[in-house]
Coordinates of C-alpha atoms in Angstrom, one line a residue:
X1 CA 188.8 -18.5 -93.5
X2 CA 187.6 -15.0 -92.3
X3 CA 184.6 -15.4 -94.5
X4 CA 183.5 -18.8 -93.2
X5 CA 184.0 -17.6 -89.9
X6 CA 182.0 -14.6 -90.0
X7 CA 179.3 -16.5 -91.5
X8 CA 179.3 -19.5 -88.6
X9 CA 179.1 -16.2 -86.1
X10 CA 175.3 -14.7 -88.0
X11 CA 173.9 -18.2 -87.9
X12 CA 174.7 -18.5 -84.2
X13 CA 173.4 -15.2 -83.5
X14 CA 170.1 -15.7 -85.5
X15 CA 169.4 -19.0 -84.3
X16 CA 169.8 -18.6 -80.7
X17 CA 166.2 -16.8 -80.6
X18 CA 164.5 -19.6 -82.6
X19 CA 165.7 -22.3 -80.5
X20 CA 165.4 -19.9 -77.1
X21 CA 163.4 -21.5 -74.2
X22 CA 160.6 -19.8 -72.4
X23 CA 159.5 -20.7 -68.6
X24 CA 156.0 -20.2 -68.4
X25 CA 155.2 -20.3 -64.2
X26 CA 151.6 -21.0 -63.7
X27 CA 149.6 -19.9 -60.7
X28 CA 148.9 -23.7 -59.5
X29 CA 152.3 -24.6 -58.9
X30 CA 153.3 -26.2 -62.5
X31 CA 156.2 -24.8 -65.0
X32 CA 155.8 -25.1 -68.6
X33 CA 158.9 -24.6 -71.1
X34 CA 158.8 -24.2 -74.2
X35 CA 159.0 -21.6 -77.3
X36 CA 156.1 -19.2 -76.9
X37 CA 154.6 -18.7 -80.5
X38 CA 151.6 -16.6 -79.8
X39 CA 151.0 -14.0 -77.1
X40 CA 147.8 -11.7 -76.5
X41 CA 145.5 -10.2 -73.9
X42 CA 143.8 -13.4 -73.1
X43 CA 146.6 -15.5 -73.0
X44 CA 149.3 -17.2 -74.6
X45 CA 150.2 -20.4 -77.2
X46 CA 153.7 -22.3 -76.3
X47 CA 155.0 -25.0 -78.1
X48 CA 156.3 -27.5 -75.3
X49 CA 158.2 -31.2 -76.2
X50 CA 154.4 -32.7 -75.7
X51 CA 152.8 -30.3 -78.5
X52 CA 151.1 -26.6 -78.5
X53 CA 149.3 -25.7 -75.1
X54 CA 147.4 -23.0 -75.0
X55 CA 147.4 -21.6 -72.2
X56 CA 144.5 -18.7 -70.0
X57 CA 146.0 -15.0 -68.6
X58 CA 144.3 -16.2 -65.5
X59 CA 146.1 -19.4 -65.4
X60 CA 149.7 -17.6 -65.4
X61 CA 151.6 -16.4 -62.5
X62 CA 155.2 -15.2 -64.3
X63 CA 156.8 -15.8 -67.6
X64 CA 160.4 -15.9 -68.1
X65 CA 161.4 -15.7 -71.8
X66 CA 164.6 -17.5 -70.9
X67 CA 165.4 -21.1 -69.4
X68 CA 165.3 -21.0 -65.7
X69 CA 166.0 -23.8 -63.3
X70 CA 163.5 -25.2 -60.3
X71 CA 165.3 -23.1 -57.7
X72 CA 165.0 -19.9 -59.9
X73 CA 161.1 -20.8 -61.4
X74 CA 160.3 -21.6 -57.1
X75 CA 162.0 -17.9 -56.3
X76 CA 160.4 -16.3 -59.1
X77 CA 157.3 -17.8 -57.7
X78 CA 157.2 -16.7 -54.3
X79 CA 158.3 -13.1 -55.3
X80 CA 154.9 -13.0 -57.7
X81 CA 152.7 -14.3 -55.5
X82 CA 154.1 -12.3 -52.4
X83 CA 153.2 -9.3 -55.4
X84 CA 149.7 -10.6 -56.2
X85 CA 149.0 -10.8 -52.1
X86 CA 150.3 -7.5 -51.7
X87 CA 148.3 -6.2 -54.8
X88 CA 145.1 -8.1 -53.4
X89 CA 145.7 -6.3 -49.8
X90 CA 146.1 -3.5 -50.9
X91 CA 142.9 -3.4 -53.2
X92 CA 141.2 -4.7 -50.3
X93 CA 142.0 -1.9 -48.3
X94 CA 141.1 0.4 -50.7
X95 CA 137.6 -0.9 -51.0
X96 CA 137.4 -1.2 -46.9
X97 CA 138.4 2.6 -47.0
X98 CA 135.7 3.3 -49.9
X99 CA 133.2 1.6 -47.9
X100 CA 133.7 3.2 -44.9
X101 CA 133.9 6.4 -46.1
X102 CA 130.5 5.7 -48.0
X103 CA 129.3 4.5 -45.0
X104 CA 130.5 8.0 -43.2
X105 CA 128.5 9.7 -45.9
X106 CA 125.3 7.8 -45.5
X107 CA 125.0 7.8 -41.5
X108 CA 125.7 11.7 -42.1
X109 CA 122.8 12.3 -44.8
X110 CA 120.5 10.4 -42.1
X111 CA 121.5 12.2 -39.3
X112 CA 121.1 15.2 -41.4
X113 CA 117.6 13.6 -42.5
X114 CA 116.6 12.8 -38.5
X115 CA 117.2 16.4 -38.1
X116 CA 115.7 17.9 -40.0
X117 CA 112.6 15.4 -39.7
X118 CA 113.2 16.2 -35.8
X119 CA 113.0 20.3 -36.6
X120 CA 109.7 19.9 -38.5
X121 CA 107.9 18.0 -35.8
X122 CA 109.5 20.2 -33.5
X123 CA 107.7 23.0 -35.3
X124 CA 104.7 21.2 -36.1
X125 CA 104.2 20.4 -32.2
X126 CA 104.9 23.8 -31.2
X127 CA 102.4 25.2 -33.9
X128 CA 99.3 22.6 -32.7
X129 CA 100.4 23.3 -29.3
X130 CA 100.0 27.5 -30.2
X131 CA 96.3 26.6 -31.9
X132 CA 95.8 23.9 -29.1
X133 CA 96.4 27.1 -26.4
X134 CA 94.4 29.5 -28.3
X135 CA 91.4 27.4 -28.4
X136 CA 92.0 26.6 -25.1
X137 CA 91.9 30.1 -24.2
X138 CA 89.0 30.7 -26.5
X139 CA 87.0 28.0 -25.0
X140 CA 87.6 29.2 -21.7
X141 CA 86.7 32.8 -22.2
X142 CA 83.7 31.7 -23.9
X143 CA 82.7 29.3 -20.9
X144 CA 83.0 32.6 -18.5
X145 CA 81.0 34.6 -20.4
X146 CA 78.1 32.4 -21.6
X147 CA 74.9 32.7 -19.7
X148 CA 71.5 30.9 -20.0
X149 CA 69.1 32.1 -22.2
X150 CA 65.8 31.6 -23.5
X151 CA 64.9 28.9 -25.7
X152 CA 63.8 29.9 -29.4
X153 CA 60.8 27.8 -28.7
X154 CA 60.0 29.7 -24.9
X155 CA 60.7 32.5 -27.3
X156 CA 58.8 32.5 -29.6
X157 CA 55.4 30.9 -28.0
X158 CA 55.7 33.0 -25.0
X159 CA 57.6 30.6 -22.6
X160 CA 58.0 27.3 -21.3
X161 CA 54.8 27.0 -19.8
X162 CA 53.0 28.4 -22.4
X163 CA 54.5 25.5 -24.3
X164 CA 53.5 23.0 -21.9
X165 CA 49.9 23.6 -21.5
X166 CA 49.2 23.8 -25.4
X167 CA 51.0 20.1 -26.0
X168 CA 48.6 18.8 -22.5
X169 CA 45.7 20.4 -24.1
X170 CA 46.6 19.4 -28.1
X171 CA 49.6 17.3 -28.5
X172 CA 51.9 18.6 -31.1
X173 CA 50.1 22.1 -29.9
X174 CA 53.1 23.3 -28.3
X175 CA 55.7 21.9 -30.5
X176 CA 53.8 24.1 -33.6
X177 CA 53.7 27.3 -31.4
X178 CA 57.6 27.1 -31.0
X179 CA 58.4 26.3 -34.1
X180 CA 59.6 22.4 -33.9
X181 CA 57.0 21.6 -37.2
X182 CA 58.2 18.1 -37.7
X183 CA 57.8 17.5 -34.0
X184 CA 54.5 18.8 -34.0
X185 CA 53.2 17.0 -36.9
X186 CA 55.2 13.8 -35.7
X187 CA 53.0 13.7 -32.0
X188 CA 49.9 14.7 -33.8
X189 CA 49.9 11.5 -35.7
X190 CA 51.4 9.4 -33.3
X191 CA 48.9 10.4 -30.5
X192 CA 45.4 10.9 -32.4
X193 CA 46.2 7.9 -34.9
X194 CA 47.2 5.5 -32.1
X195 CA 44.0 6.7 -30.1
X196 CA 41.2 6.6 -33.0
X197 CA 42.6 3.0 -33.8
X198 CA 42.4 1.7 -30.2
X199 CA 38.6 3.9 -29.7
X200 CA 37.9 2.6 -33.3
X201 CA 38.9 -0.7 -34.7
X202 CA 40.2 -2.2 -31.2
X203 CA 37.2 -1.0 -29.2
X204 CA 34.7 -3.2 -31.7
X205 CA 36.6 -5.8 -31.7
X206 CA 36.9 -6.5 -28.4
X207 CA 33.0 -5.5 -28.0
X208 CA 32.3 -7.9 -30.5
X209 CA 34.4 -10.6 -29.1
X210 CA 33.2 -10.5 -25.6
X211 CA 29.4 -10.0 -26.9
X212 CA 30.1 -13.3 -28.4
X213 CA 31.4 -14.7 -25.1
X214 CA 28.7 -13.3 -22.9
X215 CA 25.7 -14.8 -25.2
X216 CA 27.5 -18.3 -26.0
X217 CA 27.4 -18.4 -22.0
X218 CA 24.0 -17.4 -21.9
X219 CA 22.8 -20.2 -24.6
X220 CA 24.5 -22.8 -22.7
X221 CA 23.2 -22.0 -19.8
X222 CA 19.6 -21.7 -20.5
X223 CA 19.5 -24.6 -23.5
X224 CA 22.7 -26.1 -23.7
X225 CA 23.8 -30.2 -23.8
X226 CA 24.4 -29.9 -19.7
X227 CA 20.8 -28.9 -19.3
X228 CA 20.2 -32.4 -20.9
X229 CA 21.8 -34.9 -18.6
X230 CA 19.4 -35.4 -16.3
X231 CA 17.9 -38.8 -16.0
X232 CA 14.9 -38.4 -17.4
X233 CA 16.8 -37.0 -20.5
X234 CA 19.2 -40.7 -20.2
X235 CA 17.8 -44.0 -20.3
X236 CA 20.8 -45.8 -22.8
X237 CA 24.0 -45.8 -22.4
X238 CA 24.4 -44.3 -25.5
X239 CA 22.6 -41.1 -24.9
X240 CA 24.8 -40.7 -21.9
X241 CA 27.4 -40.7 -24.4
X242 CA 26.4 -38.8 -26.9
X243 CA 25.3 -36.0 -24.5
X244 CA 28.8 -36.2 -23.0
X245 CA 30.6 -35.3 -26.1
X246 CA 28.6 -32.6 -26.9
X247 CA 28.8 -30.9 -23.7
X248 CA 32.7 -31.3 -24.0
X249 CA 33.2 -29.4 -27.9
X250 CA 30.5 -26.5 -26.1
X251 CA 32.6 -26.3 -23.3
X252 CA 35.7 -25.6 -25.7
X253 CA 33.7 -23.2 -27.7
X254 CA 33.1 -21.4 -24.8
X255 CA 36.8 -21.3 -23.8
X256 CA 37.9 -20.2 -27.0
X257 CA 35.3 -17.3 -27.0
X258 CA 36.4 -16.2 -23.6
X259 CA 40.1 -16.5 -25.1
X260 CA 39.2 -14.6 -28.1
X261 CA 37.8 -11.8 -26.0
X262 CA 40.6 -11.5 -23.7
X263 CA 42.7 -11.2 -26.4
X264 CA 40.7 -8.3 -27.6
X265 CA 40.7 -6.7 -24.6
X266 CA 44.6 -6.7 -24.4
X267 CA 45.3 -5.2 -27.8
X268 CA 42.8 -3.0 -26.9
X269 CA 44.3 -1.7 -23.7
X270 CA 47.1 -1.4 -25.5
X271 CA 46.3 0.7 -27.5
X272 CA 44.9 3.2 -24.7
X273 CA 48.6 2.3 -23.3
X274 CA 50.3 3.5 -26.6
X275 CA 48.4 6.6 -26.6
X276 CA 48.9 7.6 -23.5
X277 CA 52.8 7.1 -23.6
X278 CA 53.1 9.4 -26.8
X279 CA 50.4 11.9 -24.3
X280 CA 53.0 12.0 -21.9
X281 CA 56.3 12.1 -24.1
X282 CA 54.5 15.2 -25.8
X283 CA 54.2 17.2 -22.9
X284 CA 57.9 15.9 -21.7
X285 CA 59.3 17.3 -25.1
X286 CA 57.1 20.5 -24.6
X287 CA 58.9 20.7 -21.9
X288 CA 62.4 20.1 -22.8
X289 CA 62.6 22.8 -25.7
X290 CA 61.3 25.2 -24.0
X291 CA 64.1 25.2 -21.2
X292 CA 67.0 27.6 -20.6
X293 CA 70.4 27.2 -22.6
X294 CA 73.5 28.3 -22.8
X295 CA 74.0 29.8 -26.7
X296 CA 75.5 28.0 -29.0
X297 CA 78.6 27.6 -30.9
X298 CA 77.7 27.1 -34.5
X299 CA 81.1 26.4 -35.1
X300 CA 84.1 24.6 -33.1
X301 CA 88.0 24.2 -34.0
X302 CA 89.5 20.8 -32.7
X303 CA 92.8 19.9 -34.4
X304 CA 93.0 21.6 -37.0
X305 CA 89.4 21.3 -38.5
X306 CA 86.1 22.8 -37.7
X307 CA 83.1 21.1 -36.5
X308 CA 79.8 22.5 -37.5
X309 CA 76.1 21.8 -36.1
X310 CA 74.3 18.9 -37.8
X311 CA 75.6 16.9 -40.7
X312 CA 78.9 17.9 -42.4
X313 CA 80.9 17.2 -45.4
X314 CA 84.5 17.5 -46.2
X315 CA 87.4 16.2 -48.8
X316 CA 90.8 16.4 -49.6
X317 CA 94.0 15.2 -51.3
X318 CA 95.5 13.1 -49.2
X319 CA 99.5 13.7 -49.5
X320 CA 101.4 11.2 -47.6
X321 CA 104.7 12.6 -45.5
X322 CA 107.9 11.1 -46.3
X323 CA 111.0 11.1 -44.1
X324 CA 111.9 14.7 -44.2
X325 CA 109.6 16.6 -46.8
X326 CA 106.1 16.5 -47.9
X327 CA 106.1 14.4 -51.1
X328 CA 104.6 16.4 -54.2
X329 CA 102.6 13.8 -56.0
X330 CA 98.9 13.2 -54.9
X331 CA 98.1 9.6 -53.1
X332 CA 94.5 9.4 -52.4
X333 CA 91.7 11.2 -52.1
X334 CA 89.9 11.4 -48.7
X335 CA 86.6 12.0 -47.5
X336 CA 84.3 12.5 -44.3
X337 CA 81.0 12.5 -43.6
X338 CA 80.1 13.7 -39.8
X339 CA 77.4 14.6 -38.2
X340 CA 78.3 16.5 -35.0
X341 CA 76.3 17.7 -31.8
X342 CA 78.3 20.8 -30.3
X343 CA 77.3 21.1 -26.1

């Protein structure tokens, strides 16, 4: 009897696992029972009365390996998801704090960045305002001192007006004596070309042309069809007529000639007119070099560069300036071409 009954006590302790029920309490309000038969990181198989469901990690709120009832599955379920809101609020507030102490640190750096920007323009200002006062200062002390001097032309011809009267006497005369070459040679052509053509070329044609004029005048009035209508010259209608129209095309060929010599005349007053503007912007230039001036500055600082007399070339990296430090790395390249008149 003791045998049996030991016996009937294993197979009731064995068994009770095997036929235990689960509660599985899913996160949209349902409850599954049944025996869970597989279990891993992504979720779980259970064998319920309606067949095996397998069943998401995500999907699951609580499981109870026992049987529960609807009052214990609905407590169990308000205590998890009071859990899950706290976990959520509380990882929430973590990330709030992380992003506001990120935040912290990133208005910091750009403070620190404005400063220091701020400090280099600060120095940068103060340095362009030092170079700005010492060529201010320059400048000035060069304006006190400077007095007029001599031309190098007057110089080195012997004076203005020794300047003057060679350009009225020669043009370009004067220009050669102080040095100005290309001037010289530039009002020597100028003046004797313009004046030989107008003398030459212009001065026949317009000889020519109202040589022409004067004897086609002459012809017509000695021989010409008007000498004709008289009436001893008329007796047919005819005659009348045919006299008529030829005194009309002479009277146009007389008009063109007279035309064609006024014409000539023009250009060839013009030409006089050409040369004697050049004559007079000679001696005007003459004139001009040979005046008094202050010295020159060959060369003058403005903002950092230097300006030289006449045409002028310069280049460069360009390096472009980013927030707070010159970057190292080359951008560009740049390049100027100037041509500058220092007064």
């Amino acid at each position: 009897m003791k045998k049996y009954l030991l016996i009937l006590i294993l197979i009731l302790t064995f068994s009770i696992p095997i036929f235990a029920i689960n509660t599985v309490i899913l996160k949209n309000g349902k409850t599954i029972k049944g025996k869970v038969t597989d279990q891993n990181e992504k979720g779980l198989t259970i064998q319920t009365s309606d067949g095996i469901q397998t069943i998401t990690k995500f999907q699951i709120l609580k499981v109870v390996y026992k049987d529960v009832s609807e009052q214990e599955a609905e407590k169990i379920r308000i205590a998890e998801e009071k859990k899950l809101r706290d976990k959520e609020e509380k990882e929430k507030a973590k990330l709030e704090k992380e992003k506001q102490i990120a935040d912290e640190k990133e208005r910091k750096r750009l403070e620190e960045e404005e400063k220091l920007a701020e400090k280099q323009r600060q120095e940068e200002a103060a340095k362009q305002e030092s170079q700005a006062e010492k060529e201010a200062k320059a400048e000035a002390e060069w304006l006190a001192t400077r007095q007029l001097v001599p031309s190098p032309a007057a110089t080195k011809c012997g004076g203005r007006l020794a300047l003057v009267w060679r350009s009225t006497v020669l043009p370009g005369w004067g220009q050669y004596c102080g040095g100005h070459n290309t001037s010289a040679g530039t009002f020597g052509i100028l003046f004797f070309g313009s004046l030989l053509y107008s003398l030459g070329p212009l001065r026949t044609e317009e000889k020519n042309a109202k040589s022409h004029y004067d004897t086609m005048v002459l012809l017509n009035q000695i021989g010409g069809p008007g000498t004709r209508l008289t009436a001893q010259n008329i007796s047919l209608p005819n005659e009348f007529l045919a006299g008529y129209i030829e005194t009309s095309i002479t009277d146009d060929l007389i008009v063109k000639s007279k035309n064609n010599a006024k014409e000539a005349n023009t250009k060839y007053l013009a030409g006089l007119g050409t040369a004697s503007i050049i004559y007079i912007t000679n001696i005007i230039h003459a004139y001009m070099i040979g005046r008094d001036r202050y010295p020159e500055r060959p060369v003058v600082q403005s903002g950092g560069k230097q300006f030289k007399e006449g045409f002028d070339f310069e280049s460069s990296w360009d390096k472009p300036q980013g927030v707070n430090v010159y970057r190292p790395q080359f951008n560009s390249i740049y390049a100027e071409l100037r041509y500058s008149i220092l007064f």
